[in-house]
Amino acid sequence: MGSFSLHSSCLAKPTLRWSNDCFQNLNSLKLPALQRRPNFHSRKASKVLAFYGLKSPPYKLDALEPYMSKRLLETHWGEHQRGYVEGLNKELEKNDILYGYTLDELVKVTYNNGNPLPEFNNAAQVWNHDFFWESMQPGGGGMPELGLLQQIEKDFGSFTNFKEKFIEAALSLFGSGWVWLVLKRREKRLEVVKTSNAVNPIVWDDIPLISLDVWEHAYYQDYKNDRGKYVNAFMNHLVSWHVVTARIIRAEAFVNLGEPKIPVA
Amino acid sequence: MALRAIASRKTLAALGSGLRAQARLATTAAAAAASRGLVTFSLPDLPYDYGALEPAVSAEIMQLHHQKHHQSYVTNYNKALEQLEDAVARDDAPAVVKLQSAIKFNGGGHINHSIFWKNLAPIHEGGGEPPKGSLGWAIDADFGSWEAFVQKMNAEGAALQGSGWVWLGLDKEFKKLVVETTANQDPLVTKGADLVPLIGIDVWEHAYYLQYKNAKPDYLKNIWKVIDWKYASEVYEKECR
């Protein structure tokens, strides 16, 4: 999900994970970058560049007007999410054990089965926001089609019922959190799930399809305290059913949703 | 029995100086409930103008915070209490239990915000002045210094993830001051039955977003300029008599 790890301190730090004969071998190599140099111990050579990056939404920041203003996106993406990314990178700089994970894995590992490590908040919020921007599109809303619509009707009764449930979950979530449409892996059905703060259904091994940010910062600049208007705007004008369809197609590779058609002999 | 406990909570809203609790609920439902003898809560008036706390807290935020957010907690609290009374009357135990989270959230929101308005005052009325007297000495004794106390409150407030409150509370049993945080709208008592709230700072995003955006530490630094200690000193002196 848009992560990259570049840990240049591995190249220069003398005491970390390198044995003595490694140093000897390095010196005999012809590769200049790996040879011991006079400034071997300099701080500059061991500076970490970055672990994770701030991924841009798949549309321009003013593309979701008038339902989500450019000003709000600039703050939400440019300041909040950037803050989470930078906070996460700073925390990972101090922690060797968590180095090298993809963002998905990092979220699950730092969730620590319900007893989250300090890095969880930043990691999960980066993941959640990437997922959120991708769940929306300019000219979104409307209805899903074909197989996705059938699955929604199967699990919720009707599309209207699903929409009502989703909106009701968003309005009844106390405090900060997220509302999700997930495909539950074990139950093999779609469900609407609310989570608080930064929690994410992937920690329970479920497959999220839609996410909606109901932290106040997600709507306050445009809608003030009117969360209902924001959620309705999301459902009617922003949610990208194309992306949800793509996600559920991928999910079907992991979860068998159909009944096997075993012919009666 | 539950109703008597509810009625005593109303006195919390009436504590302090200069607050007149006006009946703002003009809806017929509330009037009907009141006529049945059910206690309804109402939005307390602010003893200062919405713009009086500028530039620390903007008038826009104060107005939205009071008229929209706090009002909706009051309205939903009353609704939940009415539903609770009905559920108790028809012996519906599952419904009673189901209503608890709504009562905790909306009731807590009403309690916390009522204390919060009393904790604020315009600068020309004493806002921003550190406490004198026994509470001032207690802060020095329990935290080392005024600066250390403010720094602790700000650090806890900034570290709080999501929505919540940061409190200066008095532990009644040990007569000690503590800095605590609570999540969402949980009142301070949820962190300890002996804790009495003296100063509460709202760190929900709605409390600062329009002015400070995501710079929560700036909000926490500036709000001390309008924190008023009269109410806190009164409560402290009463508990420590």
XYZ file of C-alpha atoms in Angstrom:
506
model
C 0.000 0.000 0.000
C 2.573 2.576 -1.003
C 5.407 1.869 1.411
C 9.129 1.781 0.902
C 11.965 1.165 3.302
C 15.357 2.740 2.886
C 17.677 2.305 5.808
C 21.001 3.785 4.833
C 22.347 3.454 8.351
C 22.834 -0.239 7.603
C 25.657 0.714 5.324
C 27.740 2.730 7.707
C 27.012 1.846 11.339
C 30.039 -0.044 12.576
C 28.663 -1.974 15.509
C 25.266 -2.996 14.255
C 25.039 -6.556 12.937
C 28.434 -6.570 11.248
C 31.129 -8.917 12.502
C 34.814 -8.140 12.389
C 35.676 -10.271 9.380
C 32.918 -8.506 7.448
C 34.883 -5.302 7.844
C 38.034 -7.021 6.539
C 36.143 -8.320 3.539
C 34.634 -4.940 2.871
C 38.042 -3.339 2.702
C 39.239 -5.810 0.112
C 36.221 -5.141 -2.089
C 36.620 -2.882 -5.054
C 33.271 -1.217 -4.497
C 34.085 2.245 -3.214
C 30.764 2.833 -1.545
C 31.199 -0.153 0.758
C 34.839 0.406 1.630
C 35.791 1.906 4.941
C 36.291 5.588 4.514
C 37.820 8.240 6.772
C 34.372 9.584 7.589
C 33.105 6.122 8.485
C 31.797 7.250 11.841
C 30.234 10.491 10.713
C 26.592 11.099 11.643
C 25.832 12.120 8.076
C 26.678 8.700 6.672
C 24.312 6.942 9.051
C 21.280 9.196 8.661
C 18.063 7.367 7.901
C 16.260 8.833 4.908
C 12.719 7.542 5.340
C 10.655 4.462 5.977
C 7.196 5.311 4.704
C 5.990 8.042 2.421
C 2.957 10.256 2.058
C 0.954 8.814 -0.839
C -1.097 11.284 -2.902
C -4.816 10.745 -3.361
C -5.722 9.518 -6.870
C -7.265 12.883 -7.776
C -6.411 16.556 -7.437
C -7.165 18.127 -4.076
C -10.019 20.212 -5.503
C -11.602 17.313 -7.387
C -14.080 16.440 -4.649
C -15.669 19.893 -4.454
C -18.254 20.834 -3.319
C -18.658 17.779 -1.079
C -15.158 17.875 0.304
C -13.409 21.184 -0.190
C -9.849 21.671 -1.368
C -9.121 23.524 1.867
C -10.238 20.536 3.926
C -8.198 18.098 1.842
C -5.145 20.318 2.105
C -5.416 20.211 5.887
C -6.565 16.608 6.205
C -4.093 15.096 3.765
C -1.331 17.678 3.758
C -1.150 18.265 7.492
C -2.844 15.439 9.393
C -1.704 12.526 7.268
C 1.712 14.058 6.732
C 1.958 14.380 10.511
C 1.143 10.705 10.928
C 3.742 9.703 8.313
C 6.457 11.861 9.820
C 5.559 10.733 13.327
C 5.738 7.122 12.214
C 9.121 7.604 10.555
C 10.465 9.276 13.674
C 9.253 6.426 15.879
C 10.684 3.794 13.548
C 14.048 5.526 13.565
C 14.396 4.535 17.201
C 13.099 1.010 16.825
C 15.133 -1.666 15.008
C 12.658 -4.504 15.484
C 9.906 -2.862 13.482
C 12.122 -2.134 10.523
C 11.372 -3.817 7.233
C 7.623 -4.401 7.354
C 5.125 -3.434 4.702
C 2.517 -1.042 6.000
C -0.135 -3.797 6.237
C 2.152 -6.009 8.274
C 3.255 -3.117 10.456
C -0.346 -2.286 11.339
C -1.100 -5.885 12.315
C 2.121 -6.310 14.285
C 1.837 -3.057 16.224
C -1.823 -3.779 17.032
C -0.359 -6.543 19.133
C -3.678 -8.392 19.508
C -5.495 -5.575 21.256
C -2.646 -4.176 23.304
C -1.300 -1.703 20.775
C 2.290 -0.565 20.718
C 2.923 3.185 20.563
C 3.623 3.026 16.825
C 0.160 1.612 16.083
C -1.655 4.923 16.026
C 0.582 6.482 13.402
C 0.930 3.336 11.297
C -2.778 2.576 11.267
C -3.765 6.168 10.557
C -1.431 6.255 7.533
C -3.004 3.033 6.266
C -6.526 4.206 6.997
C -6.137 7.515 5.231
C -4.545 5.973 2.121
C -7.498 3.596 1.980
C -9.963 6.430 2.559
C -8.728 8.630 -0.295
C -8.865 5.644 -2.611
C -12.427 4.871 -1.506
C -13.617 8.155 -2.974
C -13.740 9.641 -6.435
C -15.075 12.778 -8.060
C -18.554 12.000 -9.343
C -18.925 9.096 -6.945
C -21.997 7.855 -5.182
C -24.829 6.183 -7.009
C -25.235 2.441 -6.808
C -22.969 -0.560 -7.113
C -23.638 -2.984 -9.943
C -23.681 -6.648 -10.847
C -22.044 -9.044 -8.416
C -21.310 -6.447 -5.752
C -24.918 -5.305 -5.707
C -26.041 -8.918 -5.482
C -23.743 -9.554 -2.549
C -24.990 -6.418 -0.764
C -28.584 -7.423 -1.330
C -27.813 -10.896 -0.080
C -26.170 -9.690 3.136
C -28.264 -6.603 3.909
C -31.591 -7.295 2.246
C -31.425 -4.289 -0.028
C -29.034 -1.521 -0.998
C -31.180 1.016 0.853
C -30.932 -1.052 3.988
C -27.155 -1.186 3.703
C -27.001 2.569 3.187
C -29.177 3.167 6.246
C -27.041 0.875 8.365
C -23.854 2.569 7.237
C -25.181 6.037 7.960
C -26.571 4.943 11.312
C -23.197 3.480 12.281
C -21.487 6.738 11.372
C -23.927 8.780 13.441
C -23.848 6.516 16.475
C -20.075 6.298 16.703
C -19.103 8.201 19.857
C -15.852 10.107 19.655
C -13.320 9.567 16.901
C -13.184 6.575 14.610
C -13.957 5.011 11.262
C -16.912 3.266 9.650
C -16.179 0.354 7.349
C -17.887 -1.981 4.933
C -15.930 -5.185 5.438
C -15.987 -8.659 4.017
C -15.757 -10.903 7.036
C -13.415 -13.735 6.307
C -14.825 -16.371 8.606
C -18.506 -15.550 8.251
C -18.060 -15.012 4.484
C -20.429 -12.055 4.445
C -20.420 -8.283 4.192
C -20.893 -6.246 7.352
C -20.837 -2.638 8.481
C -18.296 -2.184 11.263
C -17.365 0.829 13.388
C -13.947 1.158 14.949
C -12.630 3.810 17.297
C -9.581 6.005 16.885
C -7.186 4.223 14.546
C -8.385 0.636 14.705
C -8.685 -1.103 11.360
C -10.476 -4.363 10.403
C -7.294 -5.875 8.958
C -6.153 -6.485 12.523
C -8.951 -9.029 12.796
C -7.998 -10.462 9.443
C -11.132 -9.088 7.730
C -11.074 -7.417 4.344
C -12.170 -3.775 4.264
C -13.985 -2.501 1.186
C -15.040 1.045 2.101
C -13.772 3.312 4.830
C -15.259 6.574 6.091
C -13.321 8.862 8.406
C -15.575 10.196 11.159
C -12.895 11.895 13.195
C -14.063 15.478 13.527
C -11.109 16.754 11.499
C -12.496 14.884 8.490
C -15.552 17.115 8.163
C -15.417 19.986 10.584
C -14.133 22.651 8.190
C -16.898 21.935 5.652
C -19.814 20.730 7.733
C -19.005 21.977 11.258
C -20.794 19.635 13.663
C -23.258 18.265 11.107
C -21.901 14.748 10.772
C -25.131 13.542 9.169
C -24.772 15.904 6.200
C -21.171 14.790 5.722
C -22.023 11.100 5.758
C -24.861 11.616 3.307
C -22.591 13.591 0.988
C -20.092 10.746 1.173
C -22.677 8.087 0.386
C -24.410 10.017 -2.366
C -21.564 11.812 -4.082
C -18.139 10.546 -3.067
C -17.907 6.803 -2.511
C -16.303 5.073 -5.467
C -18.181 1.876 -6.250
C -15.637 1.083 -8.962
C -12.908 0.825 -6.364
C -15.121 -1.202 -4.046
C -15.875 -3.604 -6.906
C -12.158 -3.986 -7.611
C -11.529 -4.635 -3.928
C -14.194 -7.295 -3.625
C -12.973 -8.988 -6.801
C -9.552 -9.253 -5.201
C -11.088 -10.379 -1.924
C -12.847 -13.245 -3.687
C -9.426 -14.756 -4.320
C -9.166 -15.221 -0.556
C -12.756 -15.800 0.526
C -15.095 -18.170 -1.212
C -18.387 -16.307 -1.462
C -20.315 -18.611 -3.736
C -22.065 -21.821 -2.948
C -20.313 -24.680 -4.673
C -22.496 -26.000 -7.487
C -22.151 -29.703 -6.826
C -24.338 -31.586 -9.286
C -26.676 -34.127 -7.765
C -25.726 -37.499 -9.246
C -34.377 5.175 43.081
C -32.644 5.863 39.820
C -34.638 9.067 39.480
C -33.375 10.426 42.775
C -29.785 9.909 41.649
C -30.592 11.729 38.435
C -32.158 14.644 40.292
C -29.066 15.128 42.460
C -26.887 15.373 39.365
C -28.780 18.474 38.340
C -27.187 20.333 41.258
C -23.833 19.943 39.546
C -25.069 22.180 36.768
C -26.253 24.775 39.294
C -22.921 25.003 41.163
C -20.595 27.894 40.782
C -21.032 31.593 40.401
C -23.301 33.481 38.091
C -24.859 30.703 36.054
C -28.538 30.875 35.422
C -29.934 27.676 34.019
C -32.636 28.828 31.679
C -35.224 26.414 30.420
C -34.439 26.247 26.714
C -36.335 23.128 25.858
C -39.399 24.437 24.134
C -40.352 21.191 22.464
C -43.653 19.659 23.465
C -41.995 16.322 24.140
C -39.810 17.840 26.793
C -42.720 19.758 28.254
C -44.702 16.549 28.442
C -41.818 14.787 30.114
C -41.464 17.604 32.591
C -45.135 17.478 33.402
C -44.733 13.757 34.166
C -42.246 14.693 36.853
C -39.146 13.597 34.926
C -36.178 15.880 35.544
C -34.884 17.371 32.304
C -31.547 19.045 31.910
C -31.001 22.263 30.085
C -28.134 24.057 28.450
C -26.487 26.388 30.987
C -25.845 29.959 29.891
C -22.313 31.163 29.473
C -21.419 33.961 31.923
C -19.510 35.729 29.135
C -19.962 36.539 25.457
C -18.914 34.125 22.771
C -16.220 36.555 21.670
C -14.942 37.282 25.156
C -12.247 34.617 25.079
C -10.552 35.862 21.913
C -7.841 35.444 20.760
C -7.237 32.254 22.738
C -10.528 30.679 21.655
C -12.410 32.196 18.746
C -16.018 33.337 18.956
C -16.972 30.968 16.135
C -15.710 27.980 18.091
C -17.365 29.124 21.327
C -20.698 29.566 19.626
C -20.630 26.214 17.837
C -19.269 24.473 20.885
C -21.987 25.838 23.164
C -25.017 26.084 20.892
C -24.480 23.011 18.768
C -22.286 20.480 20.522
C -23.268 21.013 24.154
C -26.912 21.501 23.190
C -26.950 18.198 21.327
C -25.480 16.422 24.359
C -28.220 17.935 26.518
C -30.974 17.026 24.070
C -29.773 13.475 23.611
C -29.198 13.048 27.330
C -32.782 14.007 28.039
C -33.970 11.663 25.309
C -31.920 8.797 26.687
C -33.195 9.417 30.234
C -36.772 9.411 28.994
C -36.178 6.139 27.198
C -34.544 4.804 30.359
C -37.575 5.705 32.439
C -39.812 3.906 29.957
C -37.582 0.855 29.916
C -37.484 0.694 33.717
C -41.234 1.116 33.897
C -41.882 -1.807 31.590
C -39.169 -3.936 33.215
C -37.121 -4.185 30.021
C -33.657 -5.037 31.391
C -31.912 -5.423 28.009
C -33.174 -2.004 26.924
C -31.964 -0.474 30.200
C -28.491 -1.883 29.648
C -28.470 -0.867 25.983
C -29.147 2.754 26.930
C -26.133 2.967 29.234
C -23.639 3.934 26.555
C -25.871 6.748 25.296
C -26.369 8.001 28.859
C -22.644 7.816 29.589
C -21.758 9.640 26.402
C -24.383 12.359 26.385
C -24.607 12.758 30.150
C -20.851 12.857 30.380
C -20.760 15.421 27.605
C -23.213 17.623 29.514
C -21.328 17.287 32.813
C -17.911 17.874 31.283
C -18.907 20.877 29.243
C -20.759 22.463 32.165
C -17.527 22.304 34.157
C -15.542 23.542 31.167
C -17.570 26.752 30.782
C -16.958 27.505 34.447
C -13.246 26.916 33.966
C -13.037 29.702 31.386
C -13.194 33.466 31.824
C -12.176 36.495 29.805
C -8.760 37.924 30.608
C -10.220 41.112 32.072
C -12.286 39.023 34.481
C -9.388 37.027 35.830
C -8.828 34.447 33.119
C -5.252 33.272 32.905
C -4.369 34.174 36.513
C -2.744 31.225 38.302
C -4.563 30.194 41.475
C -3.734 31.747 44.816
C -4.429 30.403 48.251
C -4.618 26.773 49.231
C -5.085 25.453 45.686
C -2.033 27.352 44.471
C 0.088 25.916 47.281
C -1.273 22.443 46.622
C -0.235 22.685 42.961
C 3.286 23.660 44.007
C 3.367 20.846 46.536
C 2.011 18.102 44.296
C 3.677 19.058 41.002
C 6.775 20.955 42.033
C 5.892 24.208 40.359
C 3.162 25.934 38.362
C 5.195 25.519 35.148
C 5.679 21.810 35.764
C 1.936 21.413 36.289
C 1.027 23.254 33.089
C 3.617 21.268 31.156
C 2.209 18.005 32.502
C -1.345 18.938 31.526
C -0.215 19.969 28.045
C 1.873 16.835 27.543
C -1.007 14.567 28.568
C -3.442 16.511 26.413
C -1.187 16.391 23.374
C -0.509 12.678 23.794
C -4.194 11.807 24.035
C -5.217 9.984 20.860
C -8.655 10.568 19.432
C -11.215 12.478 21.487
C -11.160 13.135 25.201
C -10.460 15.470 28.087
C -7.453 16.305 30.227
C -8.237 17.029 33.880
C -6.767 18.465 37.025
C -8.543 16.410 39.638
C -8.518 16.156 43.408
C -8.290 12.722 44.951
C -10.694 13.170 47.854
C -9.343 10.280 49.853
C -5.665 11.171 49.760
C -6.219 14.928 49.376
C -3.804 14.913 46.466
C -4.004 16.650 43.093
C -3.716 14.494 39.991
C -3.557 15.055 36.238
C -5.722 12.537 34.383
C -7.143 12.037 30.925
C -10.466 10.509 29.970
C -11.552 9.258 26.581
C -14.537 10.563 24.619
C -17.007 12.108 27.085
C -16.200 9.935 30.080
C -16.444 12.025 33.251
C -13.443 12.067 35.590
C -15.139 9.716 38.054
C -14.690 6.899 35.553
C -10.974 7.072 36.319
C -11.500 6.825 40.093
C -14.517 7.106 42.332
C -12.684 9.534 44.611
C -11.679 11.954 41.880
C -13.287 15.397 41.827
C -12.770 17.459 38.670
C -11.306 20.933 39.224
C -10.106 21.973 35.771
C -11.016 20.208 32.553
C -9.694 21.015 29.090
C -11.627 19.721 26.095
C -9.251 18.155 23.570
C -11.913 16.964 21.167
C -11.107 18.363 17.743
C -14.272 20.442 17.748
C -12.816 22.444 20.635
C -10.000 23.913 18.565
C -10.081 22.789 14.953
C -11.495 25.844 13.229
C -8.824 28.016 14.787
C -5.782 25.832 15.329
C -6.411 23.063 12.741
C -4.274 20.105 13.780
C -1.891 22.114 15.971
C -3.274 20.767 19.248
C -0.173 21.789 21.266
C -0.727 25.434 20.235
C -4.319 25.274 21.459
C -3.204 23.819 24.787
C -0.547 26.486 25.199
C -2.981 29.309 24.509
C -5.985 28.150 26.466
C -4.191 28.754 29.766
C -4.603 32.462 29.047
C -8.333 32.124 29.667
C -8.443 29.394 32.302
C -10.152 30.736 35.390
C -9.506 29.311 38.842
C -12.431 30.641 40.877
C -14.620 27.586 40.466
C -11.697 25.195 40.932
C -10.614 26.958 44.142
C -14.156 26.843 45.520
C -14.482 23.119 44.898
C -11.015 22.462 46.310
C -11.639 24.397 49.477
C -14.987 22.706 50.009
C -13.482 19.222 49.634
C -10.440 19.950 51.742
C -12.205 21.524 54.682
